Amino acid sequence: MARNSEAPRNTSKAPDLIAWHVLQKGDKAFWNKVGACWQHKDKKGMTLQLETLPINGRIVLRQPNEDAKAEGARQ
């Protein structure tokens, strides 16, 4: 039996987390935004929406800074 899956959230709401691809080159780390994450209404899971999928490095989920939250709320 298939589980009821929650549809992707309304992207007009600011995301709870931002997904970053982090690539380490020597002493430098390069951060590129690759997606966003929204918490489900029941607080038992999250929906991760990636715009691109990196094949190396790592994906880091971080809370958006206050400027990004304000910008997302205005859209």
mmCIF file of N, CA and C in Angstrom:
data_model
loop_
_atom_site.group_PDB
_atom_site.id
_atom_site.type_symbol
_atom_site.label_atom_id
_atom_site.label_comp_id
_atom_site.label_asym_id
_atom_site.label_seq_id
_atom_site.Cartn_x
_atom_site.Cartn_y
_atom_site.Cartn_z
ATOM 1 N N MET A 1 0.854 -1.176 0.000
ATOM 2 C CA MET A 1 0.000 0.000 0.000
ATOM 3 C C MET A 1 0.898 1.237 0.000
ATOM 4 N N ALA A 2 0.593 2.168 -0.857
ATOM 5 C CA ALA A 2 1.396 3.384 -0.963
ATOM 6 C C ALA A 2 1.054 4.342 0.166
ATOM 7 N N ARG A 3 2.073 5.024 0.617
ATOM 8 C CA ARG A 3 1.873 6.055 1.641
ATOM 9 C C ARG A 3 1.346 7.324 1.013
ATOM 10 N N ASN A 4 0.530 8.030 1.742
ATOM 11 C CA ASN A 4 0.114 9.339 1.261
ATOM 12 C C ASN A 4 1.302 10.266 1.394
ATOM 13 N N SER A 5 1.752 10.820 0.291
ATOM 14 C CA SER A 5 2.885 11.728 0.358
ATOM 15 C C SER A 5 2.373 13.154 0.236
ATOM 16 N N GLU A 6 3.014 14.014 0.966
ATOM 17 C CA GLU A 6 2.608 15.407 0.941
ATOM 18 C C GLU A 6 3.141 16.065 -0.324
ATOM 19 N N ALA A 7 2.302 16.800 -1.010
ATOM 20 C CA ALA A 7 2.723 17.504 -2.219
ATOM 21 C C ALA A 7 3.744 18.569 -1.851
ATOM 22 N N PRO A 8 4.609 18.943 -2.799
ATOM 23 C CA PRO A 8 5.564 20.008 -2.494
ATOM 24 C C PRO A 8 4.854 21.246 -1.973
ATOM 25 N N ARG A 9 5.485 21.877 -1.011
ATOM 26 C CA ARG A 9 4.892 23.049 -0.367
ATOM 27 C C ARG A 9 4.759 24.204 -1.344
ATOM 28 N N ASN A 10 3.893 25.112 -0.981
ATOM 29 C CA ASN A 10 3.742 26.344 -1.725
ATOM 30 C C ASN A 10 5.063 27.107 -1.611
ATOM 31 N N THR A 11 5.737 27.281 -2.716
ATOM 32 C CA THR A 11 7.063 27.899 -2.669
ATOM 33 C C THR A 11 7.002 29.406 -2.427
ATOM 34 N N SER A 12 5.802 29.984 -2.283
ATOM 35 C CA SER A 12 5.742 31.409 -1.951
ATOM 36 C C SER A 12 6.093 31.622 -0.472
ATOM 37 N N LYS A 13 5.999 30.557 0.352
ATOM 38 C CA LYS A 13 6.429 30.633 1.744
ATOM 39 C C LYS A 13 7.946 30.495 1.774
ATOM 40 N N ALA A 14 8.584 31.309 2.571
ATOM 41 C CA ALA A 14 10.038 31.226 2.682
ATOM 42 C C ALA A 14 10.437 29.843 3.183
ATOM 43 N N PRO A 15 11.503 29.268 2.635
ATOM 44 C CA PRO A 15 11.914 27.936 3.071
ATOM 45 C C PRO A 15 12.438 27.937 4.498
ATOM 46 N N ASP A 16 12.329 26.783 5.155
ATOM 47 C CA ASP A 16 12.859 26.628 6.506
ATOM 48 C C ASP A 16 14.377 26.469 6.475
ATOM 49 N N LEU A 17 14.873 25.822 5.421
ATOM 50 C CA LEU A 17 16.308 25.612 5.264
ATOM 51 C C LEU A 17 16.693 25.840 3.808
ATOM 52 N N ILE A 18 17.933 26.242 3.574
ATOM 53 C CA ILE A 18 18.486 26.388 2.230
ATOM 54 C C ILE A 18 19.487 25.259 2.023
ATOM 55 N N ALA A 19 19.454 24.637 0.845
ATOM 56 C CA ALA A 19 20.404 23.574 0.506
ATOM 57 C C ALA A 19 21.573 24.187 -0.260
ATOM 58 N N TRP A 20 22.766 23.926 0.225
ATOM 59 C CA TRP A 20 23.999 24.444 -0.384
ATOM 60 C C TRP A 20 24.889 23.292 -0.794
ATOM 61 N N HIS A 21 25.478 23.378 -1.973
ATOM 62 C CA HIS A 21 26.513 22.437 -2.393
ATOM 63 C C HIS A 21 27.838 23.076 -1.987
ATOM 64 N N VAL A 22 28.620 22.358 -1.196
ATOM 65 C CA VAL A 22 29.898 22.882 -0.709
ATOM 66 C C VAL A 22 31.007 22.033 -1.316
ATOM 67 N N LEU A 23 31.884 22.699 -2.041
ATOM 68 C CA LEU A 23 33.014 22.034 -2.671
ATOM 69 C C LEU A 23 34.294 22.589 -2.071
ATOM 70 N N GLN A 24 35.094 21.723 -1.505
ATOM 71 C CA GLN A 24 36.343 22.118 -0.857
ATOM 72 C C GLN A 24 37.478 22.030 -1.877
ATOM 73 N N LYS A 25 38.207 23.133 -2.037
ATOM 74 C CA LYS A 25 39.394 23.157 -2.905
ATOM 75 C C LYS A 25 40.534 23.746 -2.092
ATOM 76 N N GLY A 26 41.370 22.871 -1.574
ATOM 77 C CA GLY A 26 42.457 23.325 -0.719
ATOM 78 C C GLY A 26 41.910 23.928 0.554
ATOM 79 N N ASP A 27 42.314 25.148 0.851
ATOM 80 C CA ASP A 27 41.843 25.847 2.049
ATOM 81 C C ASP A 27 40.524 26.582 1.827
ATOM 82 N N LYS A 28 40.039 26.628 0.585
ATOM 83 C CA LYS A 28 38.819 27.375 0.278
ATOM 84 C C LYS A 28 37.635 26.441 0.110
ATOM 85 N N ALA A 29 36.482 26.913 0.551
ATOM 86 C CA ALA A 29 35.220 26.204 0.343
ATOM 87 C C ALA A 29 34.322 27.084 -0.527
ATOM 88 N N PHE A 30 33.766 26.505 -1.551
ATOM 89 C CA PHE A 30 32.884 27.229 -2.457
ATOM 90 C C PHE A 30 31.457 26.762 -2.212
ATOM 91 N N TRP A 31 30.565 27.700 -1.875
ATOM 92 C CA TRP A 31 29.176 27.403 -1.544
ATOM 93 C C TRP A 31 28.286 27.882 -2.691
ATOM 94 N N ASN A 32 27.457 26.968 -3.208
ATOM 95 C CA ASN A 32 26.506 27.290 -4.265
ATOM 96 C C ASN A 32 25.123 26.823 -3.830
ATOM 97 N N LYS A 33 24.153 27.718 -3.916
ATOM 98 C CA LYS A 33 22.784 27.368 -3.537
ATOM 99 C C LYS A 33 22.219 26.392 -4.566
ATOM 100 N N VAL A 34 21.682 25.254 -4.083
ATOM 101 C CA VAL A 34 21.144 24.244 -4.995
ATOM 102 C C VAL A 34 19.680 23.909 -4.729
ATOM 103 N N GLY A 35 19.093 24.459 -3.668
ATOM 104 C CA GLY A 35 17.695 24.147 -3.396
ATOM 105 C C GLY A 35 17.220 24.691 -2.064
ATOM 106 N N ALA A 36 16.081 24.167 -1.619
ATOM 107 C CA ALA A 36 15.465 24.638 -0.375
ATOM 108 C C ALA A 36 14.674 23.498 0.252
ATOM 109 N N CYS A 37 14.328 23.684 1.529
ATOM 110 C CA CYS A 37 13.667 22.638 2.307
ATOM 111 C C CYS A 37 12.549 23.265 3.152
ATOM 112 N N TRP A 38 11.380 22.603 3.149
ATOM 113 C CA TRP A 38 10.236 23.069 3.928
ATOM 114 C C TRP A 38 9.787 21.968 4.873
ATOM 115 N N GLN A 39 9.449 22.333 6.097
ATOM 116 C CA GLN A 39 8.968 21.362 7.068
ATOM 117 C C GLN A 39 7.495 21.054 6.805
ATOM 118 N N HIS A 40 7.113 19.776 6.978
ATOM 119 C CA HIS A 40 5.712 19.388 6.810
ATOM 120 C C HIS A 40 4.872 19.952 7.950
ATOM 121 N N LYS A 41 3.598 20.108 7.684
ATOM 122 C CA LYS A 41 2.686 20.667 8.690
ATOM 123 C C LYS A 41 2.657 19.836 9.962
ATOM 124 N N ASP A 42 2.786 18.505 9.813
ATOM 125 C CA ASP A 42 2.735 17.652 11.004
ATOM 126 C C ASP A 42 4.078 17.570 11.736
ATOM 127 N N LYS A 43 5.087 18.268 11.239
ATOM 128 C CA LYS A 43 6.422 18.345 11.857
ATOM 129 C C LYS A 43 7.131 16.993 11.922
ATOM 130 N N LYS A 44 6.694 16.019 11.092
ATOM 131 C CA LYS A 44 7.309 14.694 11.111
ATOM 132 C C LYS A 44 8.216 14.455 9.907
ATOM 133 N N GLY A 45 8.416 15.454 9.100
ATOM 134 C CA GLY A 45 9.272 15.297 7.922
ATOM 135 C C GLY A 45 9.497 16.615 7.222
ATOM 136 N N MET A 46 10.257 16.552 6.147
ATOM 137 C CA MET A 46 10.565 17.754 5.378
ATOM 138 C C MET A 46 10.544 17.409 3.894
ATOM 139 N N THR A 47 10.281 18.409 3.070
ATOM 140 C CA THR A 47 10.360 18.273 1.627
ATOM 141 C C THR A 47 11.579 19.036 1.160
ATOM 142 N N LEU A 48 12.482 18.338 0.479
ATOM 143 C CA LEU A 48 13.696 18.941 -0.073
ATOM 144 C C LEU A 48 13.514 19.077 -1.567
ATOM 145 N N GLN A 49 13.601 20.293 -2.071
ATOM 146 C CA GLN A 49 13.469 20.546 -3.500
ATOM 147 C C GLN A 49 14.818 21.026 -4.006
ATOM 148 N N LEU A 50 15.457 20.206 -4.832
ATOM 149 C CA LEU A 50 16.751 20.562 -5.397
ATOM 150 C C LEU A 50 16.567 21.069 -6.821
ATOM 151 N N GLU A 51 17.267 22.139 -7.157
ATOM 152 C CA GLU A 51 17.244 22.683 -8.512
ATOM 153 C C GLU A 51 18.319 22.019 -9.368
ATOM 154 N N THR A 52 19.343 21.498 -8.711
ATOM 155 C CA THR A 52 20.434 20.791 -9.371
ATOM 156 C C THR A 52 20.960 19.756 -8.388
ATOM 157 N N LEU A 53 21.569 18.708 -8.906
ATOM 158 C CA LEU A 53 22.089 17.655 -8.042
ATOM 159 C C LEU A 53 23.590 17.521 -8.277
ATOM 160 N N PRO A 54 24.396 17.972 -7.328
ATOM 161 C CA PRO A 54 25.843 17.864 -7.495
ATOM 162 C C PRO A 54 26.307 16.409 -7.423
ATOM 163 N N ILE A 55 27.400 16.115 -8.124
ATOM 164 C CA ILE A 55 27.929 14.748 -8.115
ATOM 165 C C ILE A 55 29.147 14.609 -7.208
ATOM 166 N N ASN A 56 29.606 15.700 -6.661
ATOM 167 C CA ASN A 56 30.742 15.643 -5.736
ATOM 168 C C ASN A 56 30.541 16.693 -4.649
ATOM 169 N N GLY A 57 31.422 16.697 -3.679
ATOM 170 C CA GLY A 57 31.270 17.647 -2.575
ATOM 171 C C GLY A 57 30.206 17.166 -1.613
ATOM 172 N N ARG A 58 29.596 18.088 -0.917
ATOM 173 C CA ARG A 58 28.566 17.729 0.056
ATOM 174 C C ARG A 58 27.407 18.723 -0.036
ATOM 175 N N ILE A 59 26.238 18.312 0.451
ATOM 176 C CA ILE A 59 25.081 19.209 0.525
ATOM 177 C C ILE A 59 24.878 19.550 1.990
ATOM 178 N N VAL A 60 24.805 20.844 2.271
ATOM 179 C CA VAL A 60 24.631 21.350 3.631
ATOM 180 C C VAL A 60 23.290 22.078 3.685
ATOM 181 N N LEU A 61 22.476 21.762 4.707
ATOM 182 C CA LEU A 61 21.209 22.457 4.929
ATOM 183 C C LEU A 61 21.408 23.460 6.046
ATOM 184 N N ARG A 62 21.104 24.733 5.769
ATOM 185 C CA ARG A 62 21.283 25.808 6.748
ATOM 186 C C ARG A 62 20.032 26.679 6.780
ATOM 187 N N GLN A 63 19.781 27.260 7.942
ATOM 188 C CA GLN A 63 18.677 28.207 8.051
ATOM 189 C C GLN A 63 19.000 29.439 7.221
ATOM 190 N N PRO A 64 17.990 29.981 6.515
ATOM 191 C CA PRO A 64 18.237 31.202 5.749
ATOM 192 C C PRO A 64 18.527 32.365 6.695
ATOM 193 N N ASN A 65 19.329 33.306 6.222
ATOM 194 C CA ASN A 65 19.555 34.497 7.055
ATOM 195 C C ASN A 65 18.303 35.363 7.016
ATOM 196 N N GLU A 66 18.212 36.312 7.885
ATOM 197 C CA GLU A 66 16.989 37.129 8.024
ATOM 198 C C GLU A 66 16.654 37.876 6.735
ATOM 199 N N ASP A 67 17.664 38.327 5.977
ATOM 200 C CA ASP A 67 17.401 39.040 4.720
ATOM 201 C C ASP A 67 16.707 38.125 3.717
ATOM 202 N N ALA A 68 17.156 36.872 3.635
ATOM 203 C CA ALA A 68 16.552 35.922 2.697
ATOM 204 C C ALA A 68 15.129 35.577 3.121
ATOM 205 N N LYS A 69 14.872 35.445 4.436
ATOM 206 C CA LYS A 69 13.518 35.153 4.911
ATOM 207 C C LYS A 69 12.574 36.287 4.545
ATOM 208 N N ALA A 70 13.003 37.526 4.723
ATOM 209 C CA ALA A 70 12.163 38.685 4.411
ATOM 210 C C ALA A 70 11.895 38.738 2.925
ATOM 211 N N GLU A 71 12.879 38.457 2.107
ATOM 212 C CA GLU A 71 12.715 38.471 0.653
ATOM 213 C C GLU A 71 11.728 37.388 0.216
ATOM 214 N N GLY A 72 11.818 36.181 0.780
ATOM 215 C CA GLY A 72 10.914 35.088 0.436
ATOM 216 C C GLY A 72 9.488 35.392 0.822
ATOM 217 N N ALA A 73 9.271 36.088 1.915
ATOM 218 C CA ALA A 73 7.924 36.414 2.371
ATOM 219 C C ALA A 73 7.267 37.440 1.469
ATOM 220 N N ARG A 74 8.065 38.280 0.795
ATOM 221 C CA ARG A 74 7.523 39.318 -0.084
ATOM 222 C C ARG A 74 7.119 38.788 -1.431
ATOM 223 N N GLN A 75 7.648 37.638 -1.858
ATOM 224 C CA GLN A 75 7.378 37.128 -3.206
ATOM 225 C C GLN A 75 6.021 36.503 -3.292
#
